[in-house]
Coordinates of C-alpha atoms in Angstrom, one line a residue:
M1 CA 50.8 201.2 105.7
T2 CA 48.8 203.5 108.1
A3 CA 45.9 202.1 110.1
P4 CA 43.2 204.1 108.2
R5 CA 44.7 203.1 104.9
Q6 CA 44.9 199.4 106.0
Q7 CA 41.3 199.5 107.1
R8 CA 40.2 200.9 103.8
Q9 CA 42.2 198.3 101.9
T10 CA 40.6 195.6 104.0
W11 CA 37.1 196.8 103.3
L12 CA 37.8 197.1 99.6
M13 CA 39.1 193.6 99.5
L14 CA 36.1 192.3 101.3
V15 CA 33.7 194.2 98.9
A16 CA 35.6 192.6 96.0
L17 CA 35.2 189.1 97.5
L18 CA 31.6 189.7 98.3
T19 CA 30.9 190.8 94.7
A20 CA 32.6 187.5 93.5
M21 CA 30.6 185.5 96.1
I22 CA 27.2 186.9 95.1
V23 CA 27.6 185.6 91.6
L24 CA 27.5 182.0 92.8
P25 CA 24.0 181.9 94.5
I26 CA 22.5 184.1 91.9
S27 CA 23.8 181.8 89.1
Q28 CA 22.4 178.8 90.9
T29 CA 19.0 180.1 91.9
S30 CA 17.9 182.7 89.4
L31 CA 16.5 180.1 87.0
L32 CA 14.5 178.1 89.5
P33 CA 11.2 179.9 89.1
L34 CA 11.7 180.1 85.3
L35 CA 12.1 176.3 84.6
P36 CA 8.5 175.7 83.5
S37 CA 8.6 178.7 81.1
L38 CA 12.0 177.7 79.7
A39 CA 10.8 174.2 79.1
R40 CA 8.0 175.6 76.9
D41 CA 10.3 178.0 75.2
F42 CA 12.9 175.4 74.2
G43 CA 10.3 172.6 73.7
V44 CA 11.9 170.1 76.1
S45 CA 10.5 168.0 78.9
A46 CA 10.4 168.9 82.6
A47 CA 13.1 166.3 83.2
D48 CA 15.4 167.7 80.5
I49 CA 15.0 171.3 81.5
N50 CA 16.2 170.4 85.0
W51 CA 19.6 169.7 83.5
L52 CA 20.1 173.5 83.4
M53 CA 20.4 173.2 87.1
I54 CA 22.0 169.7 87.4
A55 CA 24.8 170.5 84.8
N56 CA 25.7 173.6 86.7
L57 CA 25.8 171.8 90.0
V58 CA 27.8 168.8 88.8
A59 CA 30.4 171.2 87.2
S60 CA 30.5 173.0 90.6
A61 CA 31.1 169.8 92.5
V62 CA 34.1 168.9 90.3
L63 CA 35.6 172.4 89.8
T64 CA 35.3 173.4 93.4
P65 CA 37.9 171.0 94.8
L66 CA 40.0 171.3 91.7
L67 CA 40.3 175.1 92.0
G68 CA 40.6 174.8 95.8
R69 CA 43.6 172.5 95.4
L70 CA 45.2 174.7 92.7
G71 CA 44.6 177.7 95.0
D72 CA 46.5 176.1 97.8
L73 CA 49.4 175.3 95.4
Y74 CA 49.6 178.3 93.2
G75 CA 47.9 181.1 95.1
H76 CA 44.3 181.9 95.9
K77 CA 44.1 185.2 94.0
R78 CA 45.5 183.7 90.8
L79 CA 42.9 180.9 90.8
L80 CA 40.1 183.2 91.9
L81 CA 40.7 185.2 88.7
L82 CA 40.7 182.0 86.7
A83 CA 37.5 180.8 88.4
L84 CA 35.7 184.1 87.5
L85 CA 36.5 183.7 83.9
G86 CA 34.1 180.8 83.8
P87 CA 30.9 182.8 84.6
V88 CA 32.1 185.7 82.4
A89 CA 32.4 183.4 79.4
G90 CA 29.4 181.2 80.4
S91 CA 27.1 184.1 81.0
L92 CA 28.0 185.7 77.7
L93 CA 27.4 182.5 75.8
A94 CA 24.0 181.9 77.6
A95 CA 22.9 185.5 76.8
L96 CA 23.6 185.1 73.1
T97 CA 22.6 181.6 72.3
H98 CA 19.2 180.2 71.4
S99 CA 20.3 176.6 71.5
F100 CA 19.3 174.4 74.5
A101 CA 22.5 172.4 74.1
L102 CA 24.7 175.5 74.2
L103 CA 22.7 176.8 77.1
V104 CA 23.5 173.7 79.1
L105 CA 27.2 174.1 78.1
A106 CA 27.1 177.7 79.3
R107 CA 25.7 176.5 82.6
V108 CA 28.7 174.1 82.9
L109 CA 31.1 177.1 82.4
Q110 CA 29.2 179.0 85.1
G111 CA 29.8 176.1 87.5
A112 CA 33.4 177.4 87.9
T113 CA 31.9 180.1 90.2
A114 CA 31.6 177.5 93.0
G115 CA 35.4 177.6 93.3
V116 CA 35.1 181.2 94.5
F117 CA 34.0 180.1 97.9
P118 CA 37.1 178.1 99.1
L119 CA 39.4 180.5 97.4
A120 CA 37.8 183.5 99.1
V121 CA 38.1 181.7 102.4
G122 CA 41.8 181.2 101.9
I123 CA 42.3 184.9 101.0
I124 CA 40.3 186.0 104.1
R125 CA 42.2 183.7 106.4
T126 CA 45.5 185.0 105.1
H127 CA 44.9 188.7 104.8
L128 CA 42.1 189.8 107.0
P129 CA 42.8 190.8 110.7
Q130 CA 39.5 189.4 111.8
P131 CA 39.0 186.3 109.6
A132 CA 36.0 184.8 111.4
R133 CA 33.8 187.8 110.8
G134 CA 34.8 187.9 107.1
M135 CA 34.1 184.2 106.7
A136 CA 30.7 184.5 108.3
L137 CA 29.9 187.5 106.1
I138 CA 30.8 185.8 102.8
S139 CA 29.0 182.6 103.9
T140 CA 25.9 184.5 104.7
S141 CA 26.1 186.3 101.3
M142 CA 25.5 183.0 99.6
G143 CA 22.1 182.7 101.3
V144 CA 21.2 186.3 100.7
G145 CA 22.2 185.8 97.1
S146 CA 20.0 182.8 96.8
G147 CA 16.9 184.8 97.6
L148 CA 18.0 187.7 95.5
G149 CA 18.7 185.3 92.6
V150 CA 15.2 184.0 92.7
L151 CA 13.8 187.6 92.7
A152 CA 16.2 188.9 90.1
G153 CA 15.4 186.0 87.8
S154 CA 11.6 186.6 88.2
V155 CA 11.9 190.4 87.6
L156 CA 14.2 190.1 84.6
M157 CA 12.2 187.3 83.0
T158 CA 9.0 189.2 83.4
G159 CA 10.4 192.4 81.9
W160 CA 13.1 191.5 79.4
G161 CA 13.2 187.7 79.0
Y162 CA 15.6 185.1 80.4
Q163 CA 18.6 186.5 78.5
A164 CA 18.6 189.5 80.8
I165 CA 19.5 187.2 83.7
F166 CA 22.7 186.2 82.0
W167 CA 23.6 189.7 81.0
L168 CA 23.3 190.6 84.7
L169 CA 25.5 187.7 85.7
F170 CA 28.0 188.7 82.9
A171 CA 28.2 192.2 84.4
L172 CA 28.6 191.0 88.0
S173 CA 31.2 188.5 87.0
L174 CA 33.3 191.0 85.0
A175 CA 33.0 193.6 87.8
A176 CA 34.2 191.0 90.4
L177 CA 37.1 189.9 88.1
L178 CA 38.3 193.5 87.8
A179 CA 37.8 194.3 91.5
V180 CA 39.7 191.2 92.6
A181 CA 42.6 191.9 90.2
R182 CA 42.8 195.5 91.5
V183 CA 42.5 195.2 95.3
V184 CA 43.2 191.6 96.5
P185 CA 46.9 191.1 97.4
T186 CA 48.8 188.3 95.7
D187 CA 49.5 185.2 97.8
R188 CA 52.9 183.7 98.6
V189 CA 53.1 180.3 97.0
A190 CA 55.3 177.3 97.4
G191 CA 58.2 177.1 95.1
H192 CA 57.6 173.4 94.1
V193 CA 54.9 172.0 92.0
R194 CA 52.7 169.1 93.0
G195 CA 50.4 167.0 90.8
V196 CA 46.7 167.7 90.0
D197 CA 44.3 164.8 90.3
L198 CA 42.6 164.8 86.9
L199 CA 41.7 161.1 87.3
G200 CA 39.8 161.9 90.5
A201 CA 37.9 164.7 88.7
L202 CA 36.9 162.3 85.8
T203 CA 35.7 159.6 88.2
L204 CA 33.8 162.1 90.3
V205 CA 32.0 163.4 87.1
S206 CA 31.3 159.8 86.0
W207 CA 29.4 158.6 89.1
L208 CA 27.6 162.0 89.7
C209 CA 26.3 162.2 86.2
A210 CA 25.2 158.6 86.1
L211 CA 23.4 158.9 89.5
L212 CA 21.6 162.2 88.7
T213 CA 20.6 161.0 85.2
A214 CA 19.1 157.9 86.7
I215 CA 17.2 159.9 89.3
S216 CA 15.9 162.5 86.8
K217 CA 14.9 159.9 84.2
G218 CA 13.6 157.2 86.5
N219 CA 10.0 158.0 86.2
T220 CA 10.2 158.8 82.5
W221 CA 12.0 155.6 81.5
G222 CA 10.7 153.4 84.3
W223 CA 12.8 152.4 87.3
S224 CA 13.2 148.8 86.1
D225 CA 14.3 149.9 82.6
T226 CA 17.7 148.5 81.6
R227 CA 19.0 152.0 81.0
I228 CA 18.2 153.0 84.6
L229 CA 19.7 149.8 85.9
G230 CA 22.8 150.3 83.8
L231 CA 23.2 153.9 85.1
M232 CA 22.9 152.7 88.7
L233 CA 25.6 150.1 87.9
L234 CA 27.8 152.8 86.4
T235 CA 27.2 154.9 89.6
A236 CA 28.4 152.1 91.8
I237 CA 31.4 151.3 89.6
G238 CA 32.3 155.0 89.3
L239 CA 31.9 155.7 93.0
G240 CA 34.1 152.7 93.8
A241 CA 36.7 153.9 91.3
W242 CA 36.6 157.4 92.6
I243 CA 37.2 156.3 96.2
T244 CA 40.0 154.0 95.1
V245 CA 41.7 156.8 93.2
E246 CA 41.3 159.3 96.0
R247 CA 42.8 157.0 98.5
R248 CA 45.8 156.0 96.4
V249 CA 47.0 159.2 94.6
R250 CA 49.5 161.4 96.4
H251 CA 47.6 164.6 96.0
P252 CA 43.9 163.7 95.8
L253 CA 41.2 166.0 94.4
V254 CA 39.1 165.3 97.5
D255 CA 41.3 164.2 100.4
L256 CA 39.0 161.6 101.9
T257 CA 41.5 161.1 104.8
M258 CA 40.2 164.5 106.1
L259 CA 37.0 162.7 106.9
T260 CA 38.8 160.9 109.7
R261 CA 38.6 164.2 111.5
R262 CA 35.2 164.1 113.2
T263 CA 34.5 167.8 112.8
V264 CA 35.3 167.7 109.1
A265 CA 33.1 164.6 108.5
L266 CA 30.1 165.9 110.5
T267 CA 30.3 169.3 108.8
G268 CA 30.4 167.7 105.4
I269 CA 27.3 165.6 106.2
A270 CA 25.5 168.7 107.5
A271 CA 26.4 170.6 104.3
T272 CA 25.0 167.8 102.1
L273 CA 21.7 167.7 104.0
T274 CA 21.4 171.5 104.3
G275 CA 22.1 171.8 100.6
F276 CA 19.5 169.2 99.8
G277 CA 16.9 170.9 102.0
M278 CA 17.6 174.5 100.8
Y279 CA 17.5 173.6 97.1
G280 CA 14.6 171.3 97.5
S281 CA 12.6 173.9 99.3
L282 CA 13.4 176.6 96.8
I283 CA 12.3 174.4 93.9
M284 CA 9.1 173.1 95.4
V285 CA 7.9 176.3 97.1
S286 CA 8.4 178.2 93.8
E287 CA 6.5 175.6 91.8
F288 CA 3.8 175.3 94.5
V289 CA 2.9 179.0 94.7
Q290 CA 2.6 179.2 90.9
T291 CA 0.0 176.4 90.8
P292 CA -3.4 177.7 89.7
R293 CA -5.9 178.0 92.5
E294 CA -8.4 176.0 90.4
A295 CA -6.4 172.9 91.5
G296 CA -7.6 173.4 95.0
F297 CA -4.2 174.6 96.3
G298 CA -1.5 177.1 95.3
F299 CA -1.7 180.8 94.8
S300 CA -1.8 181.3 91.0
A301 CA 1.4 183.4 91.4
S302 CA 3.2 184.8 88.4
V303 CA 6.9 184.2 88.0
L304 CA 7.4 187.6 89.7
G305 CA 5.0 186.8 92.4
A306 CA 6.8 183.6 93.2
G307 CA 10.1 185.5 93.5
L308 CA 8.5 188.0 95.9
M309 CA 7.2 185.2 98.1
L310 CA 10.7 183.8 98.4
L311 CA 12.3 187.2 99.0
P312 CA 12.1 187.0 102.8
S313 CA 14.7 184.3 102.7
S314 CA 17.3 187.0 102.0
L315 CA 16.1 189.0 105.0
G316 CA 16.5 185.9 107.2
N317 CA 20.0 185.4 105.9
L318 CA 20.9 188.9 106.8
A319 CA 19.9 188.3 110.4
A320 CA 22.0 185.1 110.5
A321 CA 25.4 186.8 110.4
P322 CA 25.1 188.9 113.6
L323 CA 23.3 186.1 115.4
G324 CA 25.9 183.5 114.4
L325 CA 28.7 185.7 115.8
K326 CA 27.1 185.5 119.2
I327 CA 26.2 181.9 119.6
G328 CA 29.2 180.0 118.1
P329 CA 29.4 177.5 115.1
R330 CA 28.2 174.4 116.8
R331 CA 25.0 176.0 118.0
C332 CA 24.6 177.7 114.6
L333 CA 24.6 174.3 112.9
I334 CA 22.0 172.9 115.3
M335 CA 19.8 176.0 115.2
G336 CA 20.1 176.3 111.5
G337 CA 18.7 172.8 110.8
V338 CA 16.0 172.9 113.4
V339 CA 14.7 176.4 112.4
S340 CA 14.6 175.4 108.7
A341 CA 12.8 172.2 109.6
V342 CA 10.2 174.1 111.6
A343 CA 9.8 176.5 108.6
M344 CA 9.0 173.6 106.3
L345 CA 6.5 172.2 108.8
L346 CA 4.8 175.6 108.6
V347 CA 4.6 175.2 104.8
I348 CA 3.1 171.7 105.2
T349 CA 0.5 172.7 107.8
G350 CA -0.3 176.3 106.5
H351 CA 0.0 175.9 102.7
D352 CA -3.4 177.6 102.2
Y353 CA -2.2 180.9 103.7
S354 CA 0.3 183.2 101.9
I355 CA 1.5 184.5 105.3
A356 CA 2.7 181.0 106.1
I357 CA 4.8 181.0 102.9
Y358 CA 6.3 184.4 103.6
L359 CA 7.2 183.4 107.2
A360 CA 8.6 180.0 106.2
S361 CA 10.7 181.7 103.5
A362 CA 12.2 184.0 106.1
F363 CA 13.0 181.2 108.6
I364 CA 14.5 179.0 105.9
G365 CA 16.8 181.9 105.1
L366 CA 17.7 182.4 108.7
G367 CA 18.3 178.7 109.3
T368 CA 20.4 178.0 106.2
G369 CA 22.3 181.3 106.8
L370 CA 23.2 180.1 110.3
A371 CA 24.3 176.7 109.1
F372 CA 26.4 177.8 106.2
S373 CA 28.0 180.7 108.0
A374 CA 29.3 178.3 110.7
M375 CA 30.7 175.7 108.3
P376 CA 34.0 177.4 107.2
T377 CA 34.8 178.2 110.9
C378 CA 34.3 174.6 111.9
I379 CA 36.4 173.4 109.0
N380 CA 39.2 175.8 109.5
M381 CA 39.6 174.9 113.2
A382 CA 40.0 171.3 112.2
V383 CA 42.7 171.5 109.5
P384 CA 46.2 173.1 109.1
A385 CA 46.3 176.6 107.5
D386 CA 47.8 175.3 104.2
Q387 CA 44.8 172.9 103.8
T388 CA 42.0 175.4 104.2
G389 CA 41.3 175.8 100.5
I390 CA 41.0 172.1 99.8
A391 CA 39.1 171.4 103.0
N392 CA 36.5 174.1 102.4
S393 CA 36.2 173.1 98.7
M394 CA 35.5 169.6 99.8
N395 CA 32.7 170.9 102.1
V396 CA 31.3 172.8 99.2
V397 CA 31.4 169.6 97.1
F398 CA 29.2 167.9 99.8
R399 CA 26.8 170.9 99.7
T400 CA 26.7 170.9 95.9
I401 CA 26.0 167.1 95.8
G402 CA 23.1 167.7 98.2
S403 CA 21.8 170.5 96.0
A404 CA 22.2 168.5 92.8
T405 CA 20.5 165.5 94.3
A406 CA 17.6 167.7 95.5
S407 CA 17.2 169.1 91.9
A408 CA 17.0 165.6 90.5
V409 CA 14.8 164.2 93.2
M410 CA 12.3 167.1 93.2
G411 CA 12.1 167.0 89.4
A412 CA 11.4 163.2 89.6
I413 CA 8.6 163.8 92.1
L414 CA 7.0 166.4 89.8
V415 CA 7.4 164.2 86.7
S416 CA 5.9 161.3 88.5
S417 CA 2.9 163.3 89.4
H418 CA 2.6 164.8 85.9
T419 CA 2.2 161.3 84.5
L420 CA -1.3 161.1 85.9
H421 CA -2.3 164.8 86.2
V422 CA -1.8 168.0 84.2
I423 CA -0.2 169.6 87.3
P424 CA 1.5 167.9 90.3
T425 CA -0.9 166.8 93.0
L426 CA -1.0 168.3 96.5
G427 CA 0.2 164.9 97.8
A428 CA 3.3 165.2 95.6
Y429 CA 4.1 168.6 97.0
Q430 CA 3.5 167.4 100.6
A431 CA 5.8 164.5 100.1
A432 CA 8.5 166.8 98.7
F433 CA 8.0 169.2 101.6
L434 CA 8.3 166.4 104.1
L435 CA 11.5 165.2 102.5
T436 CA 13.1 168.6 102.8
T437 CA 11.9 168.8 106.4
L438 CA 13.6 165.6 107.2
G439 CA 16.8 166.7 105.5
F440 CA 16.9 170.0 107.5
L441 CA 16.1 168.2 110.8
A442 CA 18.9 165.6 110.2
A443 CA 21.3 168.4 109.4
G444 CA 20.5 170.0 112.8
L445 CA 21.0 166.8 114.7
I446 CA 24.4 166.0 113.1
P447 CA 26.4 168.2 115.5
L448 CA 24.8 166.4 118.5
A449 CA 26.7 163.3 117.3
I450 CA 29.8 164.8 118.9
T451 CA 29.8 163.0 122.2
G452 CA 31.9 163.5 125.3
S453 CA 34.0 166.7 125.5
T454 CA 33.3 169.4 123.0
P455 CA 36.1 169.7 120.4
P456 CA 38.4 172.6 121.0
N457 CA 37.0 176.1 120.2
W458 CA 33.7 174.9 118.9
E459 CA 31.7 176.9 121.3
G460 CA 31.7 180.7 120.8
V461 CA 34.8 180.6 118.6
V462 CA 33.5 183.2 116.2
G463 CA 32.9 185.8 118.8
R464 CA 36.1 185.1 120.6
S465 CA 38.3 185.2 117.6
D466 CA 37.3 188.7 116.9
S467 CA 37.4 190.1 120.4

């Protein structure tokens, strides 16, 4: 293949992967500003409507390592096509149904999109001549897509109703499926077949669902209610069973032994905290700006207005990719957490001024973009090439658990405040903002836990690998 033709093929492949990647954040964030309206439309409580987010994230947490493992065994392209069938089917079901139960099921099917990330990383590492740049670009696309998802959801809900969001996701997913099938080369796969850890998947679902149900229903049922106590007991039992299974099976869904590698463990913790902070900030800032001014705070923003106030996060994410290429992954993780924490402090101290919300949105986008763009590089430097899919999928699991926990926790804070007031109090919002600030700050401090000599290639690896 001639050089110009190879370059064209590389760009076509990257565009196909970016199209697939953009489905994930849009799917996860487009409903955030719509939750209050959807609760009224379906006649369900604030705690119950939150399961449109939680169900999607739990499915993502389970399917991500499962698809990552299968991708390592049977080929990343083959499993990427399978992963994209989930959002195609789920989006079509969501666009056509008027049942809340079926809408939750559709969100579960859309959760397969999370498997796109580790599979795309595996394809890029195998087929791109400059993999670090490609990985940084697709990582940043997740942050850009998060901001675009909020805006797209707001615009489509205002003009055509919530079903239009799912028609958009259906079209994007189908386009990505066809593009990947056409331009992404097929992987070489091992000739032997290894087992798939279905028991690990079941135990992971069990403790995650029990934990998130307890968090989301705690204020409604009462934290001392026997149902909550039973769910917490199930969480402990399920978590213990999951750890036991993953340590004993030959080919675990989530290889916990990878956590003995300091870089992998620290990156996973940072992913959990950053996912918590990002999702928590998106939920609470969107709710806050829609609060009527008569409450003494808020901006009386419409659904569309809330989306516009969060749009600068996408611009911040766009700036993250070129900056990350210059400073290296370790500094990206540190700066990402610190910048995002400062942004949330700006919300806390300047919540009366719309300019503070716009600026904070931009800096949260920049901070999370820096952090997430660095994580695949950190992971790939710490594991063998044939384990990149499962290692990156494990990191996405940590991020997704953080996001799902944020969804449940922020919903619990809002429900708690609603028990005494028609709308959440300013104190409830401030508590939530402070919680996300601490999450971001902790994520930025995690890389500093690496003492002594810096692990090989952590500093400036992105820039050097492409030079």
